[in-house]
Amino acid sequence: MVTGVLFGSMFLLMLMDVPIVFAMGVAAAAGLLMLPHVGLEVIAQRMFFGLDSFVILAVPLFLFLGELMEAAKITDRLAELAEAVVGHLPGGMGHAAIVTNMIMAGISGSGTADAAATATVLVPAMTKTGYPTAFAAALVGAAATIGPVIPPSIIMVIYASIANVSVGRLFLGGIIPGLLMGGWLMVLTGLFARRMKLPRGPYVGLVGMARATRRAALVLVTPFIVVAGIVGGVFTPTESAAIAGVYALLLGLVVYHTVRPSGLPEIVRRTAWTTGKVMFVLSTASILSWVLARADVPAQLARMPFLSDTEHPWVLLLSLNALLLTFGAVIEAIPALVIITPMILPLAIKAGIDPVQLGVVMTVNLSIGLIIPPVGSIVFVMCGLSRINIMEFAREVAPFIVALIVPLLLATYVPPLVLFIPTALMGPG
Amino acid sequence: MRRVLAIVDAAIMGLVVVLWAAFFLCVVAQVFVRYVLQLPLPWTDEVARYAFVWSSFLSASVILGRGQHFSIDVVVGHLPRIAAWIIELIGTALCLAFTLILMQKSAAWAWRLSYARSSVLELPLGVVYAVLPFSAGYMSIHLAGRLVGLLDRGAGGRRPSW
């Protein structure tokens, strides 16, 4: 009963153009009123303590890193490097766009930030060499979905805080699936290049590649700062995000002179803006998850068809993926994540699915959701920056969305692809 | 009224930037002192967490005023005007009810804890928690403004964005 009211009212409110965060809050309050022996005081406490966690502090720092990297115009250097290395293949600029996004994914934690940073540089460059604009935007958008999968990742940090698993393990678990997504998109681009007769760039030779690598070298260090510190157990995710932030700040201010001290307040303001948006969702979601647990919703879900089948984890995983893709297509990744994780996690653990693997699968899935029109946040970024309408974008991005299901299924059904690196580097969980 | 809100918004965002910068500097200072100087610096952790919570709720209240929270407007956009108007009225009123309850409950909670102190800096926790009733109150003002605007323009008027 509580479950029905909770979800019924939440989805109804979302469709009524009520901001998602309030749909969650009002539904949770309605659920609270139906529970015996609890008062609405819970709302105040949960909202405050929902944010009072040390791991969560990494999220704004990664957002800051993303804003800094965009302001410091480091994408130019990465794109130059990617072009030198893969630009001479058939569909050269397309491959360069994918590789640039894979490197960006290793620096920033957000697919949307990657899309914004790479689109401004790559889409015009691709259009200039003869790519149709909508196709170029779709390709760059699809490549930007690798952002949250290759570490660092904001989605993973949030999942880790909800599911209480190691951020380091999740980060490492995303590496192979992320590379698979990139490799698979490159295969697809090769096929398109042949059919659309897309141009290839000149081969610059080893000297050219070395020169481009040297120009990008200082940027390429960033992923190691972020990931190595966490995995080595030297720094917490929050600390390494802060160190990477200082490093990026030094790069922009002192080394490249692309960021001016007078521009810093604006960068901080933009970061704080996004932080407020994301954190308000998280804090409201913590009322919701409290009510869900109190009303014993996971146990009720466990009796539903498909989800109840803990004997056959593959059925559970398939229904979870279908649910997430649908969910991710209509609401933003972070609200979807914070609503679904507390419900699905107990079921997955009961079915013997590793919570780290579940986290990576959810991350890949929700990242694909970022490019599903009409509401995916990468869709807005690409359409806005490239001045194309959503229908044009939708037509061009459709094959990429379908293609990305392949790495998603691989990550879902071949657990070693996810768990191999974390187990090898950090021991069995 | 709109001018006053714009000024308050700007003032709050100024405070948010300062708080966010304080949060960042505290985390950096903590890392530096712990790993380079090998000393503990417990107060930075407390300041970082509280500055972060403050800046998050405060900016969330300004974001609400600008209609920038995640929302889905495809359905309502396709409805006849009168239906869309009624739905917007109900939705806004429900949001307002939520922020008012949040304001009242969190104010009572902060008041009850006003004697308690934080563990390191001994900040009064009532002051720390006061960000919730304050932000909820400011959100209520924005929502009330939206409600009045909807009623004022009537069913035929342009739909305000969130």
Coordinates of C-alpha atoms in Angstrom, one line a residue:
Chain A
M1 CA 0.0 0.0 0.0
V2 CA 2.7 2.5 1.1
T3 CA 4.7 1.4 -1.9
G4 CA 1.9 2.0 -4.3
V5 CA 1.2 5.5 -3.0
L6 CA 4.9 6.3 -2.9
F7 CA 5.7 5.4 -6.5
G8 CA 2.3 6.3 -7.9
S9 CA 2.4 9.8 -6.5
M10 CA 6.1 10.2 -7.4
F11 CA 5.7 9.4 -11.0
L12 CA 2.5 11.3 -11.3
L13 CA 4.1 14.4 -9.9
M14 CA 7.1 14.0 -12.2
L15 CA 4.8 13.9 -15.2
M16 CA 3.1 17.0 -13.8
D17 CA 6.2 19.0 -14.5
V18 CA 7.0 19.1 -10.7
P19 CA 10.8 19.2 -10.3
I20 CA 12.0 15.6 -9.8
V21 CA 13.5 16.5 -6.4
F22 CA 10.1 17.7 -5.1
A23 CA 8.2 14.8 -6.6
M24 CA 10.5 12.6 -4.5
G25 CA 10.1 14.8 -1.4
V26 CA 6.3 15.0 -1.6
A27 CA 5.9 11.3 -2.3
A28 CA 8.2 10.5 0.6
A29 CA 6.3 12.8 2.9
A30 CA 3.0 11.1 1.8
G31 CA 4.7 7.7 2.5
L32 CA 5.8 8.9 5.9
L33 CA 2.3 9.9 6.9
M34 CA 1.1 6.4 6.1
L35 CA 3.7 4.7 8.3
P36 CA 2.8 4.1 11.9
H37 CA 4.8 5.7 14.8
V38 CA 6.8 8.1 12.7
G39 CA 6.5 11.8 12.3
L40 CA 7.5 14.3 9.6
E41 CA 10.6 15.3 11.7
V42 CA 12.3 12.5 9.8
I43 CA 12.3 14.8 6.7
A44 CA 14.6 17.4 8.4
Q45 CA 17.0 14.9 9.8
R46 CA 17.4 12.8 6.7
M47 CA 17.9 15.8 4.5
F48 CA 20.7 17.0 6.6
F49 CA 22.4 13.7 7.2
G50 CA 22.0 12.6 3.6
L51 CA 24.7 15.1 2.7
D52 CA 26.8 14.7 5.8
S53 CA 29.1 12.0 4.5
F54 CA 32.8 12.1 3.7
V55 CA 32.6 10.2 0.4
I56 CA 29.9 12.5 -1.0
L57 CA 32.4 15.4 -0.6
A58 CA 34.3 14.0 -3.6
V59 CA 31.4 14.8 -5.9
P60 CA 31.6 18.6 -5.9
L61 CA 35.4 18.3 -6.2
F62 CA 35.0 16.2 -9.4
L63 CA 32.5 18.7 -10.7
F64 CA 35.1 21.5 -10.0
L65 CA 37.7 19.5 -11.9
G66 CA 35.4 19.2 -14.9
E67 CA 34.7 22.9 -14.9
L68 CA 38.4 23.7 -14.6
M69 CA 39.4 21.4 -17.4
E70 CA 36.8 23.0 -19.6
A71 CA 37.9 26.6 -18.7
A72 CA 41.6 25.7 -19.1
K73 CA 40.9 24.5 -22.7
I74 CA 42.8 21.3 -22.2
T75 CA 40.6 19.5 -24.8
D76 CA 42.5 21.2 -27.6
R77 CA 45.7 19.4 -26.6
L78 CA 44.0 16.0 -26.1
A79 CA 42.2 16.3 -29.5
E80 CA 45.6 17.1 -31.1
L81 CA 47.1 14.0 -29.6
A82 CA 44.2 11.8 -30.5
E83 CA 44.3 13.1 -34.1
A84 CA 48.0 12.4 -34.4
V85 CA 47.6 8.8 -33.2
V86 CA 44.4 7.7 -34.9
G87 CA 43.5 10.4 -37.3
H88 CA 45.0 8.6 -40.3
L89 CA 42.6 5.6 -39.9
P90 CA 39.4 5.6 -42.2
G91 CA 37.0 8.0 -40.5
G92 CA 40.0 9.6 -38.7
M93 CA 38.4 12.5 -37.0
G94 CA 35.7 10.2 -35.7
H95 CA 38.2 8.0 -34.1
A96 CA 40.1 11.0 -32.7
A97 CA 36.8 12.2 -31.1
I98 CA 36.3 8.8 -29.4
V99 CA 39.9 8.6 -28.2
T100 CA 39.7 12.2 -26.9
N101 CA 36.6 11.4 -25.0
M102 CA 38.2 8.3 -23.5
I103 CA 41.1 10.4 -22.2
M104 CA 38.7 13.0 -20.9
A105 CA 36.8 10.2 -19.2
G106 CA 40.0 9.5 -17.3
I107 CA 40.2 13.1 -16.1
S108 CA 36.6 14.3 -15.4
G109 CA 33.9 12.3 -13.6
S110 CA 30.9 13.5 -15.6
G111 CA 29.6 12.6 -19.1
T112 CA 27.9 15.9 -19.5
A113 CA 31.0 17.9 -18.7
D114 CA 33.0 15.7 -21.2
A115 CA 30.3 16.3 -23.8
A116 CA 30.5 20.1 -23.4
A117 CA 34.2 20.2 -23.3
T118 CA 34.8 18.0 -26.4
A119 CA 31.9 19.2 -28.5
T120 CA 33.0 22.8 -28.6
V121 CA 36.4 21.6 -30.1
L122 CA 35.6 18.5 -32.0
V123 CA 32.2 19.0 -33.7
P124 CA 33.4 22.1 -35.6
A125 CA 36.7 20.4 -36.5
M126 CA 34.8 17.3 -37.8
T127 CA 32.2 19.4 -39.8
K128 CA 35.1 21.3 -41.4
T129 CA 36.5 18.0 -42.8
G130 CA 33.2 17.0 -44.3
Y131 CA 31.2 15.3 -41.5
P132 CA 27.5 16.1 -41.5
T133 CA 26.9 18.2 -38.3
A134 CA 24.2 16.0 -36.8
F135 CA 26.3 12.9 -37.3
A136 CA 29.4 14.5 -35.8
A137 CA 27.3 15.6 -32.8
A138 CA 25.8 12.1 -32.3
L139 CA 29.3 10.5 -32.5
V140 CA 30.8 12.9 -30.0
G141 CA 27.8 12.6 -27.7
A142 CA 27.9 8.8 -27.8
A143 CA 31.7 8.9 -27.0
A144 CA 31.0 11.2 -24.1
T145 CA 28.9 8.4 -22.4
I146 CA 32.3 6.8 -21.6
G147 CA 32.9 9.6 -19.2
P148 CA 31.2 8.2 -16.1
V149 CA 32.4 4.6 -16.9
I150 CA 36.2 5.2 -17.0
P151 CA 37.3 6.5 -13.6
P152 CA 36.9 8.9 -12.0
S153 CA 33.1 8.9 -12.0
I154 CA 30.6 11.0 -10.1
I155 CA 27.9 8.3 -10.6
M156 CA 30.2 5.7 -9.1
V157 CA 31.0 7.9 -6.1
I158 CA 27.2 8.4 -5.4
Y159 CA 26.6 4.6 -5.9
A160 CA 29.4 3.8 -3.5
S161 CA 28.0 6.1 -0.8
I162 CA 24.5 4.5 -1.1
A163 CA 25.7 0.9 -1.5
N164 CA 28.6 1.2 0.9
V165 CA 31.2 -0.3 -1.3
S166 CA 34.8 0.8 -2.1
V167 CA 35.1 3.7 -4.5
G168 CA 38.5 2.4 -5.6
R169 CA 37.0 -1.0 -6.6
L170 CA 34.2 0.6 -8.6
F171 CA 36.6 2.9 -10.3
L172 CA 38.9 0.0 -11.4
G173 CA 35.9 -2.0 -12.4
G174 CA 34.9 0.6 -14.9
I175 CA 38.2 0.5 -16.9
I176 CA 37.6 -2.5 -19.1
P177 CA 33.9 -1.8 -19.8
G178 CA 34.9 1.8 -20.7
L179 CA 37.6 0.6 -23.0
L180 CA 35.1 -1.8 -24.6
M181 CA 32.6 1.0 -25.2
G182 CA 35.3 3.1 -26.9
G183 CA 36.7 0.2 -29.0
W184 CA 33.2 -0.8 -30.0
L185 CA 32.3 2.8 -31.0
M186 CA 35.5 2.9 -33.1
V187 CA 34.5 -0.3 -34.9
L188 CA 31.1 1.3 -35.7
T189 CA 32.8 4.5 -36.8
G190 CA 35.0 2.5 -39.2
L191 CA 31.9 1.0 -40.8
F192 CA 30.2 4.3 -41.1
A193 CA 33.4 5.9 -42.5
R194 CA 33.4 3.3 -45.3
R195 CA 29.7 3.8 -46.1
M196 CA 29.7 7.6 -45.9
K197 CA 33.1 7.9 -47.5
L198 CA 34.4 10.0 -44.6
P199 CA 37.9 11.5 -45.0
R200 CA 41.0 10.4 -43.2
G201 CA 43.7 12.6 -41.9
P202 CA 47.4 12.6 -42.8
Y203 CA 49.8 10.2 -41.1
V204 CA 52.1 12.3 -38.9
G205 CA 54.6 9.6 -38.1
L206 CA 56.2 8.8 -34.8
V207 CA 57.8 12.2 -34.5
G208 CA 54.4 13.9 -34.9
M209 CA 52.9 11.6 -32.3
A210 CA 55.7 12.2 -29.9
R211 CA 55.3 16.0 -30.3
A212 CA 51.6 15.8 -29.6
T213 CA 52.2 13.5 -26.6
R214 CA 54.6 16.0 -25.2
R215 CA 52.2 18.9 -25.5
A216 CA 49.5 16.9 -23.7
A217 CA 51.8 15.2 -21.2
L218 CA 50.9 17.3 -18.2
V219 CA 47.2 16.7 -18.8
L220 CA 47.7 13.0 -19.2
V221 CA 49.2 12.8 -15.7
T222 CA 45.8 13.8 -14.1
P223 CA 44.1 10.3 -14.4
F224 CA 47.0 8.8 -12.5
I225 CA 46.8 11.3 -9.7
V226 CA 43.1 10.6 -9.3
V227 CA 43.1 6.8 -9.6
A228 CA 46.5 5.8 -8.3
G229 CA 46.0 7.6 -4.9
I230 CA 42.7 5.9 -4.3
V231 CA 43.6 2.5 -5.4
G232 CA 46.9 2.5 -3.6
G233 CA 44.9 3.3 -0.4
V234 CA 47.1 6.4 0.1
F235 CA 44.3 9.0 -0.4
T236 CA 40.6 8.9 0.0
P237 CA 38.5 9.7 -3.1
T238 CA 37.8 13.1 -1.6
E239 CA 41.5 13.8 -1.1
S240 CA 42.6 12.7 -4.5
A241 CA 39.8 14.7 -6.1
A242 CA 41.1 17.8 -4.2
I243 CA 44.7 17.1 -5.2
A244 CA 43.6 16.7 -8.8
G245 CA 41.8 20.0 -8.5
V246 CA 44.9 21.8 -7.2
Y247 CA 46.9 20.2 -10.0
A248 CA 44.4 21.3 -12.7
L249 CA 44.3 24.8 -11.1
L250 CA 48.1 25.0 -11.4
L251 CA 48.0 23.8 -15.0
G252 CA 45.4 26.4 -16.0
L253 CA 46.8 29.4 -13.9
V254 CA 50.6 28.9 -14.1
V255 CA 51.6 26.5 -16.8
Y256 CA 49.1 27.1 -19.7
H257 CA 47.9 30.5 -18.6
T258 CA 44.4 29.6 -19.9
V259 CA 42.7 30.4 -16.6
R260 CA 42.9 33.9 -15.1
P261 CA 42.6 34.4 -11.3
S262 CA 39.8 36.8 -12.0
G263 CA 37.9 34.0 -13.7
L264 CA 38.0 31.7 -10.7
P265 CA 34.9 33.0 -8.9
E266 CA 32.8 32.3 -12.0
I267 CA 34.2 28.7 -12.2
V268 CA 33.4 28.2 -8.5
R269 CA 29.9 29.7 -9.0
R270 CA 29.2 27.3 -11.9
T271 CA 30.5 24.4 -9.8
A272 CA 28.4 25.4 -6.8
W273 CA 25.4 25.7 -9.0
T274 CA 25.6 22.1 -10.3
T275 CA 26.6 20.9 -6.8
G276 CA 23.4 22.4 -5.4
K277 CA 21.3 20.8 -8.0
V278 CA 22.8 17.3 -7.5
M279 CA 23.0 17.5 -3.7
F280 CA 19.5 18.6 -3.2
V281 CA 18.4 15.5 -5.1
L282 CA 20.7 13.3 -3.0
S283 CA 19.4 14.8 0.3
T284 CA 15.8 14.4 -0.7
A285 CA 16.4 10.9 -1.9
S286 CA 17.7 10.0 1.5
I287 CA 14.2 10.6 2.9
L288 CA 12.8 8.4 0.2
S289 CA 15.3 5.6 0.8
W290 CA 14.5 5.8 4.6
V291 CA 10.8 5.4 3.9
L292 CA 11.4 2.6 1.4
A293 CA 13.5 0.7 4.0
R294 CA 11.0 1.4 6.7
A295 CA 8.0 0.2 4.6
D296 CA 10.0 -2.9 3.6
V297 CA 9.8 -2.2 -0.1
P298 CA 12.8 -4.3 -1.2
A299 CA 11.0 -7.4 0.3
Q300 CA 7.9 -6.5 -1.6
L301 CA 9.8 -6.0 -4.8
A302 CA 11.4 -9.4 -4.3
R303 CA 8.0 -10.9 -4.7
M304 CA 7.4 -9.2 -8.1
P305 CA 7.7 -11.3 -11.3
F306 CA 11.2 -11.2 -12.9
L307 CA 12.8 -9.5 -9.9
S308 CA 11.8 -12.4 -7.6
D309 CA 14.0 -14.8 -9.6
T310 CA 17.1 -14.8 -7.4
E311 CA 17.8 -18.4 -8.5
H312 CA 18.6 -17.0 -12.0
P313 CA 20.6 -13.9 -11.6
W314 CA 20.6 -13.3 -15.3
V315 CA 16.8 -12.8 -15.3
L316 CA 17.2 -10.3 -12.5
L317 CA 20.0 -8.5 -14.3
L318 CA 18.1 -8.4 -17.6
S319 CA 15.0 -6.9 -15.9
L320 CA 17.2 -4.5 -14.0
N321 CA 18.9 -3.3 -17.2
A322 CA 15.5 -2.9 -19.0
L323 CA 14.2 -1.0 -16.0
L324 CA 17.2 1.3 -15.8
L325 CA 17.3 2.0 -19.5
T326 CA 13.6 3.0 -19.4
F327 CA 14.1 5.0 -16.2
G328 CA 17.3 6.6 -17.5
A329 CA 15.5 7.6 -20.7
V330 CA 12.9 9.6 -18.9
I331 CA 14.7 11.0 -15.9
E332 CA 18.3 12.2 -15.2
A333 CA 20.9 9.7 -14.3
I334 CA 21.5 10.8 -10.7
P335 CA 17.9 10.8 -9.6
A336 CA 17.4 7.5 -11.3
L337 CA 20.5 6.1 -9.5
V338 CA 19.4 7.3 -6.0
I339 CA 15.9 6.0 -6.4
I340 CA 16.7 2.6 -7.8
T341 CA 19.9 1.5 -5.9
P342 CA 18.4 1.1 -2.4
M343 CA 15.6 -1.0 -3.8
I344 CA 17.6 -3.2 -6.1
L345 CA 20.8 -3.7 -4.1
P346 CA 19.3 -6.2 -1.5
L347 CA 17.9 -8.3 -4.3
A348 CA 21.1 -8.4 -6.2
I349 CA 23.1 -9.4 -3.1
K350 CA 20.6 -12.1 -2.4
A351 CA 21.0 -13.4 -6.0
G352 CA 24.8 -13.5 -5.5
I353 CA 25.7 -10.5 -7.7
D354 CA 28.8 -8.6 -6.6
P355 CA 27.8 -5.1 -5.5
V356 CA 30.8 -3.7 -7.4
Q357 CA 29.7 -5.4 -10.6
L358 CA 26.1 -4.1 -10.1
G359 CA 27.5 -0.6 -9.6
V360 CA 29.5 -0.7 -12.9
V361 CA 26.6 -2.2 -14.8
M362 CA 24.3 0.6 -13.5
T363 CA 26.9 3.2 -14.4
V364 CA 27.2 1.9 -18.0
N365 CA 23.4 1.7 -18.3
L366 CA 22.7 5.2 -16.9
S367 CA 25.5 6.6 -19.0
I368 CA 23.8 5.3 -22.2
G369 CA 20.7 7.0 -20.8
L370 CA 22.5 10.3 -21.1
I371 CA 22.2 10.2 -24.9
I372 CA 18.6 9.0 -25.2
P373 CA 16.4 11.8 -26.5
P374 CA 14.5 13.7 -25.5
V375 CA 15.7 14.2 -21.9
G376 CA 19.2 12.9 -21.7
S377 CA 21.5 15.6 -20.5
I378 CA 24.1 15.0 -23.2
V379 CA 21.3 15.4 -25.8
F380 CA 20.8 19.0 -24.5
V381 CA 24.4 19.8 -24.5
M382 CA 25.0 18.5 -28.1
C383 CA 21.9 20.1 -29.6
G384 CA 22.6 23.4 -27.8
L385 CA 26.3 23.6 -28.8
S386 CA 26.0 22.3 -32.3
R387 CA 22.7 24.1 -33.1
I388 CA 20.8 21.1 -34.3
N389 CA 17.3 20.1 -33.3
I390 CA 16.5 17.1 -31.2
M391 CA 14.9 15.1 -34.1
E392 CA 18.0 15.4 -36.3
F393 CA 20.1 14.3 -33.3
A394 CA 17.8 11.5 -32.4
R395 CA 18.0 10.0 -35.9
E396 CA 21.8 10.1 -36.0
V397 CA 22.3 8.9 -32.4
A398 CA 19.9 5.9 -32.6
P399 CA 22.5 3.4 -34.1
F400 CA 25.0 4.4 -31.5
I401 CA 22.5 3.8 -28.7
V402 CA 21.7 0.4 -30.0
A403 CA 25.4 -0.4 -30.5
L404 CA 26.2 0.6 -26.9
I405 CA 23.9 -2.1 -25.6
V406 CA 26.6 -4.6 -26.6
P407 CA 29.3 -3.5 -24.1
L408 CA 26.4 -3.1 -21.5
L409 CA 25.5 -6.8 -22.0
L410 CA 29.1 -7.8 -21.9
A411 CA 29.6 -6.0 -18.6
T412 CA 26.4 -7.5 -17.3
Y413 CA 27.0 -11.1 -18.2
V414 CA 30.8 -11.5 -18.1
P415 CA 31.6 -10.5 -14.5
P416 CA 35.3 -10.9 -14.9
L417 CA 35.4 -8.0 -17.4
V418 CA 34.3 -5.8 -14.5
L419 CA 35.9 -7.6 -11.5
F420 CA 39.3 -8.7 -13.0
I421 CA 41.2 -5.4 -12.5
P422 CA 39.8 -4.6 -9.0
T423 CA 40.6 -8.2 -7.8
A424 CA 44.0 -8.2 -9.4
L425 CA 45.0 -4.8 -7.8
M426 CA 43.1 -4.7 -4.6
G427 CA 42.6 -8.4 -3.8
P428 CA 39.4 -10.3 -3.6
G429 CA 36.5 -8.2 -2.1
Chain B
M1 CA 9.2 42.1 -5.6
R2 CA 11.0 40.4 -8.5
R3 CA 13.9 43.0 -8.1
V4 CA 14.2 42.2 -4.4
L5 CA 14.3 38.5 -5.1
A6 CA 17.0 39.0 -7.7
I7 CA 19.1 41.0 -5.2
V8 CA 18.7 38.3 -2.5
D9 CA 19.5 35.6 -5.1
A10 CA 22.7 37.4 -6.0
A11 CA 23.7 37.9 -2.3
I12 CA 23.0 34.2 -1.6
M13 CA 25.1 33.1 -4.6
G14 CA 27.9 35.4 -3.4
L15 CA 27.8 33.6 0.0
V16 CA 27.7 30.2 -1.8
V17 CA 30.8 31.0 -3.7
V18 CA 32.6 32.0 -0.5
L19 CA 31.4 28.9 1.3
W20 CA 32.4 26.6 -1.6
A21 CA 35.9 28.2 -1.7
A22 CA 36.2 27.6 2.0
F23 CA 35.1 24.0 1.6
F24 CA 37.8 23.5 -1.1
L25 CA 40.5 25.2 0.8
C26 CA 39.8 23.2 3.9
V27 CA 40.0 19.8 2.1
V28 CA 43.2 20.9 0.4
A29 CA 44.6 22.2 3.7
Q30 CA 43.7 18.9 5.4
V31 CA 45.5 16.9 2.7
F32 CA 48.6 19.1 2.9
V33 CA 48.9 19.1 6.7
R34 CA 48.2 15.4 7.0
Y35 CA 50.6 14.1 4.3
V36 CA 53.2 16.8 4.1
L37 CA 53.5 18.0 7.7
Q38 CA 52.3 14.7 9.2
L39 CA 50.0 16.5 11.6
P40 CA 46.3 16.0 12.3
L41 CA 44.1 19.0 11.6
P42 CA 40.6 17.9 12.7
W43 CA 38.8 21.3 12.4
T44 CA 39.3 21.4 8.6
D45 CA 37.1 18.3 8.2
E46 CA 34.3 19.9 10.2
V47 CA 34.5 23.2 8.4
A48 CA 34.6 21.5 5.0
R49 CA 31.5 19.4 5.7
Y50 CA 29.4 22.2 7.1
A51 CA 30.5 24.7 4.5
F52 CA 29.6 22.1 1.8
V53 CA 26.2 21.4 3.3
W54 CA 25.5 25.1 3.6
S55 CA 26.5 26.0 0.1
S56 CA 24.5 23.1 -1.3
F57 CA 21.2 23.9 0.3
L58 CA 21.6 27.7 -0.3
S59 CA 22.3 27.2 -4.0
A60 CA 19.5 24.7 -4.3
S61 CA 17.1 27.5 -3.1
V62 CA 18.3 29.9 -5.7
I63 CA 18.2 27.2 -8.4
L64 CA 14.5 26.7 -7.6
G65 CA 13.8 30.4 -8.1
R66 CA 15.4 30.2 -11.6
G67 CA 13.5 27.0 -12.4
Q68 CA 16.7 25.0 -13.0
H69 CA 16.0 21.8 -11.1
F70 CA 15.6 18.6 -13.1
S71 CA 12.0 18.3 -14.4
I72 CA 10.0 16.7 -17.2
D73 CA 7.8 19.2 -19.0
V74 CA 7.0 17.2 -22.2
V75 CA 3.7 15.9 -20.9
V76 CA 2.3 19.2 -19.6
G77 CA 3.5 21.0 -22.7
H78 CA 1.1 18.9 -24.8
L79 CA -2.0 19.4 -22.7
P80 CA -4.7 22.0 -23.4
R81 CA -3.9 25.3 -21.6
I82 CA -6.6 25.0 -19.0
A83 CA -5.5 21.5 -17.9
A84 CA -1.8 22.5 -17.9
W85 CA -2.7 25.5 -15.8
I86 CA -4.6 23.5 -13.2
I87 CA -1.8 20.9 -13.1
E88 CA 0.8 23.6 -12.6
L89 CA -1.2 25.1 -9.8
I90 CA -1.6 21.8 -8.0
G91 CA 2.1 20.9 -8.5
T92 CA 3.3 24.3 -7.2
A93 CA 1.0 24.1 -4.2
L94 CA 2.3 20.7 -3.3
C95 CA 5.9 21.8 -3.6
L96 CA 5.0 24.8 -1.4
A97 CA 3.4 22.5 1.2
F98 CA 6.6 20.4 1.2
T99 CA 8.9 23.4 1.7
L100 CA 6.7 24.8 4.5
I101 CA 6.7 21.5 6.3
L102 CA 10.4 21.2 5.8
M103 CA 10.9 24.7 7.2
Q104 CA 8.8 24.1 10.2
K105 CA 10.2 20.7 11.1
S106 CA 13.8 21.6 10.5
A107 CA 13.4 24.8 12.5
A108 CA 12.0 22.8 15.4
W109 CA 14.8 20.4 15.1
A110 CA 17.5 23.0 15.0
W111 CA 15.9 24.8 18.0
R112 CA 15.8 21.6 20.0
L113 CA 19.5 21.0 19.3
S114 CA 20.6 24.6 19.9
Y115 CA 22.4 23.6 23.2
A116 CA 24.5 20.9 21.4
R117 CA 28.0 21.6 20.1
S118 CA 30.0 20.1 17.2
S119 CA 32.7 17.8 18.3
V120 CA 35.8 19.7 17.3
L121 CA 35.1 23.4 17.0
E122 CA 32.2 23.3 19.4
L123 CA 30.0 25.2 17.0
P124 CA 26.4 25.4 18.2
L125 CA 24.7 22.7 16.1
G126 CA 21.5 24.7 16.0
V127 CA 23.3 27.3 13.9
V128 CA 24.8 24.6 11.6
Y129 CA 21.3 23.1 11.1
A130 CA 19.7 26.5 10.6
V131 CA 20.6 26.3 6.9
L132 CA 17.7 23.9 6.3
P133 CA 14.9 26.1 7.7
F134 CA 16.5 29.2 6.0
S135 CA 16.8 27.5 2.6
A136 CA 13.3 26.0 2.9
G137 CA 11.9 29.4 3.8
Y138 CA 13.5 31.0 0.8
M139 CA 12.3 28.2 -1.4
S140 CA 8.8 28.8 0.0
I141 CA 9.0 32.5 -1.0
H142 CA 10.0 31.5 -4.6
L143 CA 7.2 29.0 -4.8
A144 CA 4.6 31.4 -3.4
G145 CA 5.7 33.9 -6.0
R146 CA 5.2 31.2 -8.7
L147 CA 1.8 30.4 -7.4
V148 CA 0.8 34.1 -7.3
G149 CA 2.1 34.5 -10.8
L150 CA 0.1 31.5 -12.1
L151 CA -3.1 32.8 -10.5
D152 CA -2.4 36.3 -11.7
R153 CA -2.0 35.4 -15.3
G154 CA -4.9 33.0 -15.3
A155 CA -5.4 29.9 -17.4
G156 CA -4.7 31.7 -20.7
G157 CA -1.3 33.1 -19.7
R158 CA 2.1 31.8 -20.7
R159 CA 3.2 28.8 -18.7
P160 CA 6.1 29.9 -16.3
S161 CA 9.1 27.6 -16.6
W162 CA 10.4 25.9 -13.5

